[in-house]
JSON list of C-alpha atoms in Angstrom, two decimals:
[
{"chain": "Q", "resi": 1279, "resn": "MET", "atom": "CA", "xyz": [98.99, 191.62, 25.82]},
{"chain": "Q", "resi": 1280, "resn": "ARG", "atom": "CA", "xyz": [101.33, 191.26, 28.81]},
{"chain": "Q", "resi": 1281, "resn": "ALA", "atom": "CA", "xyz": [102.64, 187.88, 27.58]},
{"chain": "Q", "resi": 1282, "resn": "GLU", "atom": "CA", "xyz": [103.38, 189.38, 24.15]},
{"chain": "Q", "resi": 1283, "resn": "GLN", "atom": "CA", "xyz": [105.26, 192.28, 25.76]},
{"chain": "Q", "resi": 1284, "resn": "LEU", "atom": "CA", "xyz": [107.32, 189.88, 27.86]},
{"chain": "Q", "resi": 1285, "resn": "ARG", "atom": "CA", "xyz": [108.12, 187.71, 24.83]},
{"chain": "Q", "resi": 1286, "resn": "THR", "atom": "CA", "xyz": [109.13, 190.74, 22.75]},
{"chain": "Q", "resi": 1287, "resn": "SER", "atom": "CA", "xyz": [111.18, 192.12, 25.65]},
{"chain": "Q", "resi": 1288, "resn": "SER", "atom": "CA", "xyz": [112.98, 188.81, 26.13]},
{"chain": "Q", "resi": 1289, "resn": "ILE", "atom": "CA", "xyz": [113.84, 188.56, 22.45]},
{"chain": "Q", "resi": 1290, "resn": "SER", "atom": "CA", "xyz": [115.19, 192.11, 22.27]},
{"chain": "Q", "resi": 1291, "resn": "THR", "atom": "CA", "xyz": [117.09, 191.65, 25.55]},
{"chain": "Q", "resi": 1292, "resn": "GLY", "atom": "CA", "xyz": [118.75, 188.48, 24.26]},
{"chain": "Q", "resi": 1293, "resn": "ALA", "atom": "CA", "xyz": [119.58, 190.15, 20.96]},
{"chain": "Q", "resi": 1294, "resn": "TRP", "atom": "CA", "xyz": [121.09, 193.14, 22.77]},
{"chain": "Q", "resi": 1295, "resn": "PHE", "atom": "CA", "xyz": [123.22, 190.90, 24.98]},
{"chain": "Q", "resi": 1296, "resn": "GLY", "atom": "CA", "xyz": [124.51, 188.85, 22.06]},
{"chain": "Q", "resi": 1297, "resn": "LYS", "atom": "CA", "xyz": [125.27, 191.89, 19.94]},
{"chain": "Q", "resi": 1298, "resn": "SER", "atom": "CA", "xyz": [126.44, 194.48, 22.46]},
{"chain": "Q", "resi": 1299, "resn": "TYR", "atom": "CA", "xyz": [127.66, 192.89, 25.70]},
{"chain": "Q", "resi": 1300, "resn": "LYS", "atom": "CA", "xyz": [131.36, 192.43, 24.99]},
{"chain": "Q", "resi": 1301, "resn": "VAL", "atom": "CA", "xyz": [133.01, 193.85, 28.10]},
{"chain": "Q", "resi": 1302, "resn": "HIS", "atom": "CA", "xyz": [136.13, 192.72, 29.91]},
{"chain": "Q", "resi": 1303, "resn": "THR", "atom": "CA", "xyz": [136.28, 195.07, 32.91]},
{"chain": "Q", "resi": 1304, "resn": "MET", "atom": "CA", "xyz": [133.82, 196.40, 35.49]},
{"chain": "Q", "resi": 1305, "resn": "GLU", "atom": "CA", "xyz": [134.54, 199.88, 34.15]},
{"chain": "Q", "resi": 1306, "resn": "ASP", "atom": "CA", "xyz": [133.43, 198.79, 30.68]},
{"chain": "Q", "resi": 1307, "resn": "HIS", "atom": "CA", "xyz": [130.39, 197.11, 32.20]},
{"chain": "Q", "resi": 1308, "resn": "LEU", "atom": "CA", "xyz": [129.36, 200.26, 34.05]},
{"chain": "Q", "resi": 1309, "resn": "LYS", "atom": "CA", "xyz": [129.80, 202.36, 30.91]},
{"chain": "Q", "resi": 1310, "resn": "LEU", "atom": "CA", "xyz": [127.60, 200.01, 28.89]},
{"chain": "Q", "resi": 1311, "resn": "CYS", "atom": "CA", "xyz": [125.11, 199.27, 31.68]},
{"chain": "Q", "resi": 1312, "resn": "PRO", "atom": "CA", "xyz": [124.88, 202.27, 34.03]},
{"chain": "Q", "resi": 1313, "resn": "PRO", "atom": "CA", "xyz": [122.73, 201.57, 37.09]},
{"chain": "Q", "resi": 1314, "resn": "GLY", "atom": "CA", "xyz": [119.08, 202.22, 36.34]},
{"chain": "Q", "resi": 1315, "resn": "SER", "atom": "CA", "xyz": [119.49, 202.09, 32.56]},
{"chain": "Q", "resi": 1316, "resn": "ASP", "atom": "CA", "xyz": [117.63, 199.83, 30.14]},
{"chain": "Q", "resi": 1317, "resn": "GLU", "atom": "CA", "xyz": [120.94, 198.10, 29.45]},
{"chain": "Q", "resi": 1318, "resn": "ASP", "atom": "CA", "xyz": [121.39, 197.42, 33.17]},
{"chain": "Q", "resi": 1319, "resn": "ALA", "atom": "CA", "xyz": [117.89, 195.94, 33.31]},
{"chain": "Q", "resi": 1320, "resn": "SER", "atom": "CA", "xyz": [118.65, 193.77, 30.27]},
{"chain": "Q", "resi": 1321, "resn": "PHE", "atom": "CA", "xyz": [121.91, 192.54, 31.79]},
{"chain": "Q", "resi": 1322, "resn": "ARG", "atom": "CA", "xyz": [120.18, 191.70, 35.05]},
{"chain": "Q", "resi": 1323, "resn": "MET", "atom": "CA", "xyz": [117.35, 189.93, 33.21]},
{"chain": "Q", "resi": 1324, "resn": "ILE", "atom": "CA", "xyz": [119.75, 187.72, 31.24]},
{"chain": "Q", "resi": 1325, "resn": "THR", "atom": "CA", "xyz": [122.07, 186.87, 34.12]},
{"chain": "Q", "resi": 1326, "resn": "SER", "atom": "CA", "xyz": [119.33, 186.30, 36.71]},
{"chain": "Q", "resi": 1327, "resn": "TYR", "atom": "CA", "xyz": [117.51, 183.97, 34.32]},
{"chain": "Q", "resi": 1328, "resn": "TRP", "atom": "CA", "xyz": [120.62, 181.87, 33.73]},
{"chain": "Q", "resi": 1329, "resn": "GLU", "atom": "CA", "xyz": [121.62, 181.98, 37.41]},
{"chain": "Q", "resi": 1330, "resn": "MET", "atom": "CA", "xyz": [118.19, 180.55, 38.23]},
{"chain": "Q", "resi": 1331, "resn": "ALA", "atom": "CA", "xyz": [118.44, 177.86, 35.52]},
{"chain": "Q", "resi": 1332, "resn": "ALA", "atom": "CA", "xyz": [121.94, 176.95, 36.70]},
{"chain": "Q", "resi": 1333, "resn": "SER", "atom": "CA", "xyz": [120.72, 176.68, 40.30]},
{"chain": "Q", "resi": 1334, "resn": "PHE", "atom": "CA", "xyz": [118.28, 173.99, 39.14]},
{"chain": "Q", "resi": 1335, "resn": "VAL", "atom": "CA", "xyz": [121.24, 171.99, 37.85]},
{"chain": "Q", "resi": 1336, "resn": "THR", "atom": "CA", "xyz": [123.49, 172.58, 40.89]},
{"chain": "Q", "resi": 1337, "resn": "SER", "atom": "CA", "xyz": [120.70, 171.60, 43.29]},
{"chain": "Q", "resi": 1338, "resn": "GLY", "atom": "CA", "xyz": [119.89, 168.44, 41.35]},
{"chain": "Q", "resi": 1339, "resn": "VAL", "atom": "CA", "xyz": [116.39, 169.51, 40.34]},
{"chain": "Q", "resi": 1340, "resn": "LEU", "atom": "CA", "xyz": [117.41, 169.43, 36.67]},
{"chain": "Q", "resi": 1341, "resn": "ASN", "atom": "CA", "xyz": [119.50, 166.54, 35.39]},
{"chain": "Q", "resi": 1342, "resn": "GLU", "atom": "CA", "xyz": [122.95, 167.84, 34.45]},
{"chain": "Q", "resi": 1343, "resn": "GLU", "atom": "CA", "xyz": [123.38, 165.54, 31.46]},
{"chain": "Q", "resi": 1344, "resn": "LEU", "atom": "CA", "xyz": [120.02, 166.62, 30.06]},
{"chain": "Q", "resi": 1345, "resn": "PHE", "atom": "CA", "xyz": [120.94, 170.28, 30.54]},
{"chain": "Q", "resi": 1346, "resn": "MET", "atom": "CA", "xyz": [124.29, 169.83, 28.80]},
{"chain": "Q", "resi": 1347, "resn": "GLN", "atom": "CA", "xyz": [122.55, 168.49, 25.71]},
{"chain": "Q", "resi": 1348, "resn": "SER", "atom": "CA", "xyz": [120.69, 171.76, 25.09]},
{"chain": "Q", "resi": 1349, "resn": "GLY", "atom": "CA", "xyz": [121.92, 174.48, 27.46]},
{"chain": "Q", "resi": 1350, "resn": "ARG", "atom": "CA", "xyz": [124.81, 175.99, 25.50]},
{"chain": "Q", "resi": 1351, "resn": "GLU", "atom": "CA", "xyz": [123.28, 179.46, 25.86]},
{"chain": "Q", "resi": 1352, "resn": "LEU", "atom": "CA", "xyz": [124.39, 179.41, 29.50]},
{"chain": "Q", "resi": 1353, "resn": "LEU", "atom": "CA", "xyz": [127.96, 178.89, 28.31]},
{"chain": "Q", "resi": 1354, "resn": "PHE", "atom": "CA", "xyz": [127.52, 181.82, 25.91]},
{"chain": "Q", "resi": 1355, "resn": "VAL", "atom": "CA", "xyz": [126.46, 184.03, 28.83]},
{"chain": "Q", "resi": 1356, "resn": "TRP", "atom": "CA", "xyz": [129.38, 182.81, 30.96]},
{"chain": "Q", "resi": 1357, "resn": "GLU", "atom": "CA", "xyz": [131.88, 183.54, 28.19]},
{"chain": "Q", "resi": 1358, "resn": "ARG", "atom": "CA", "xyz": [130.55, 187.09, 28.01]},
{"chain": "Q", "resi": 1359, "resn": "ILE", "atom": "CA", "xyz": [130.53, 187.78, 31.78]},
{"chain": "Q", "resi": 1360, "resn": "ARG", "atom": "CA", "xyz": [133.42, 185.72, 33.13]},
{"chain": "Q", "resi": 1361, "resn": "ASP", "atom": "CA", "xyz": [135.97, 188.54, 32.99]},
{"chain": "Q", "resi": 1362, "resn": "ILE", "atom": "CA", "xyz": [133.92, 190.82, 35.24]},
{"chain": "Q", "resi": 1363, "resn": "VAL", "atom": "CA", "xyz": [132.75, 188.24, 37.77]},
{"chain": "Q", "resi": 1364, "resn": "PRO", "atom": "CA", "xyz": [135.74, 188.54, 40.16]},
{"chain": "Q", "resi": 1365, "resn": "ALA", "atom": "CA", "xyz": [135.42, 192.34, 40.23]},
{"chain": "Q", "resi": 1366, "resn": "ALA", "atom": "CA", "xyz": [131.64, 192.13, 40.67]},
{"chain": "Q", "resi": 1367, "resn": "ARG", "atom": "CA", "xyz": [132.06, 189.77, 43.61]},
{"chain": "Q", "resi": 1368, "resn": "GLN", "atom": "CA", "xyz": [134.54, 192.13, 45.19]},
{"chain": "Q", "resi": 1369, "resn": "ALA", "atom": "CA", "xyz": [132.47, 195.27, 44.51]},
{"chain": "Q", "resi": 1370, "resn": "TYR", "atom": "CA", "xyz": [129.27, 193.72, 45.89]},
{"chain": "Q", "resi": 1371, "resn": "LYS", "atom": "CA", "xyz": [131.12, 191.96, 48.72]},
{"chain": "Q", "resi": 1372, "resn": "ASN", "atom": "CA", "xyz": [129.39, 188.75, 47.68]},
{"chain": "Q", "resi": 1373, "resn": "PRO", "atom": "CA", "xyz": [131.44, 185.71, 46.67]},
{"chain": "Q", "resi": 1374, "resn": "ASN", "atom": "CA", "xyz": [128.28, 184.07, 45.31]},
{"chain": "Q", "resi": 1375, "resn": "VAL", "atom": "CA", "xyz": [127.58, 186.52, 42.46]},
{"chain": "Q", "resi": 1376, "resn": "HIS", "atom": "CA", "xyz": [126.98, 184.35, 39.37]},
{"chain": "Q", "resi": 1377, "resn": "ARG", "atom": "CA", "xyz": [128.24, 181.31, 41.31]},
{"chain": "Q", "resi": 1378, "resn": "HIS", "atom": "CA", "xyz": [125.70, 178.89, 39.81]},
{"chain": "Q", "resi": 1379, "resn": "ILE", "atom": "CA", "xyz": [126.42, 180.09, 36.27]},
{"chain": "Q", "resi": 1380, "resn": "GLU", "atom": "CA", "xyz": [130.15, 179.61, 36.86]},
{"chain": "Q", "resi": 1381, "resn": "THR", "atom": "CA", "xyz": [129.70, 176.14, 38.34]},
{"chain": "Q", "resi": 1382, "resn": "VAL", "atom": "CA", "xyz": [127.51, 174.89, 35.52]},
{"chain": "Q", "resi": 1383, "resn": "ALA", "atom": "CA", "xyz": [129.65, 176.57, 32.87]},
{"chain": "Q", "resi": 1384, "resn": "ASN", "atom": "CA", "xyz": [132.75, 174.79, 34.19]},
{"chain": "Q", "resi": 1385, "resn": "ALA", "atom": "CA", "xyz": [130.85, 171.49, 34.15]},
{"chain": "Q", "resi": 1386, "resn": "PHE", "atom": "CA", "xyz": [129.71, 172.29, 30.61]},
{"chain": "Q", "resi": 1387, "resn": "ILE", "atom": "CA", "xyz": [133.29, 172.94, 29.52]},
{"chain": "Q", "resi": 1388, "resn": "ALA", "atom": "CA", "xyz": [134.37, 169.56, 30.94]},
{"chain": "Q", "resi": 1389, "resn": "TRP", "atom": "CA", "xyz": [131.37, 167.87, 29.26]},
{"chain": "Q", "resi": 1390, "resn": "ASP", "atom": "CA", "xyz": [132.14, 169.59, 25.96]},
{"chain": "Q", "resi": 1391, "resn": "ASN", "atom": "CA", "xyz": [135.80, 168.60, 26.11]},
{"chain": "Q", "resi": 1392, "resn": "LYS", "atom": "CA", "xyz": [134.77, 164.97, 26.65]},
{"chain": "Q", "resi": 1393, "resn": "HIS", "atom": "CA", "xyz": [132.11, 164.89, 23.91]},
{"chain": "Q", "resi": 1394, "resn": "ALA", "atom": "CA", "xyz": [133.65, 167.25, 21.34]},
{"chain": "Q", "resi": 1395, "resn": "PRO", "atom": "CA", "xyz": [137.39, 167.77, 21.92]},
{"chain": "Q", "resi": 1396, "resn": "GLY", "atom": "CA", "xyz": [138.37, 171.23, 20.75]},
{"chain": "Q", "resi": 1397, "resn": "GLY", "atom": "CA", "xyz": [134.75, 172.35, 20.56]},
{"chain": "Q", "resi": 1398, "resn": "TYR", "atom": "CA", "xyz": [134.87, 174.53, 23.64]},
{"chain": "Q", "resi": 1399, "resn": "GLU", "atom": "CA", "xyz": [138.01, 176.37, 22.51]},
{"chain": "Q", "resi": 1400, "resn": "ALA", "atom": "CA", "xyz": [136.43, 177.11, 19.13]},
{"chain": "Q", "resi": 1401, "resn": "PHE", "atom": "CA", "xyz": [133.18, 178.20, 20.77]},
{"chain": "Q", "resi": 1402, "resn": "SER", "atom": "CA", "xyz": [134.97, 180.45, 23.26]},
{"chain": "Q", "resi": 1403, "resn": "ALA", "atom": "CA", "xyz": [137.09, 182.07, 20.55]},
{"chain": "Q", "resi": 1404, "resn": "ARG", "atom": "CA", "xyz": [134.00, 182.79, 18.46]},
{"chain": "Q", "resi": 1405, "resn": "VAL", "atom": "CA", "xyz": [131.96, 184.17, 21.37]},
{"chain": "Q", "resi": 1406, "resn": "ARG", "atom": "CA", "xyz": [134.77, 186.22, 22.84]},
{"chain": "Q", "resi": 1407, "resn": "GLY", "atom": "CA", "xyz": [136.01, 187.43, 19.48]},
{"chain": "Q", "resi": 1408, "resn": "ALA", "atom": "CA", "xyz": [139.50, 186.02, 19.90]}
]
């Protein structure tokens, strides 16, 4: 039963993030994800998962090339959070907030530009709604 609840929770959290998390300022983030809310928990679940996965790449535990072949979801998350990261780092007085996601996302952008010129720009525009 617990595994089914976790699976269902993960699916609904991912769906919520993809559909609803389109913020560009910390103020917008706090309106959508007030501390202690289900939305805040969903945001933390998504970003902590991808921060952990990215740390495997940055530490060398997971081969970067292998990750780039199937890890585009990390880039999706980065595109959605990148605008608030500087303000989050300042607010939490922690320059390492989402640091692994940022590092791997930047590597992914470089990889994408090499393997599919113009692909990143199209992806970013679609994800960010530009």
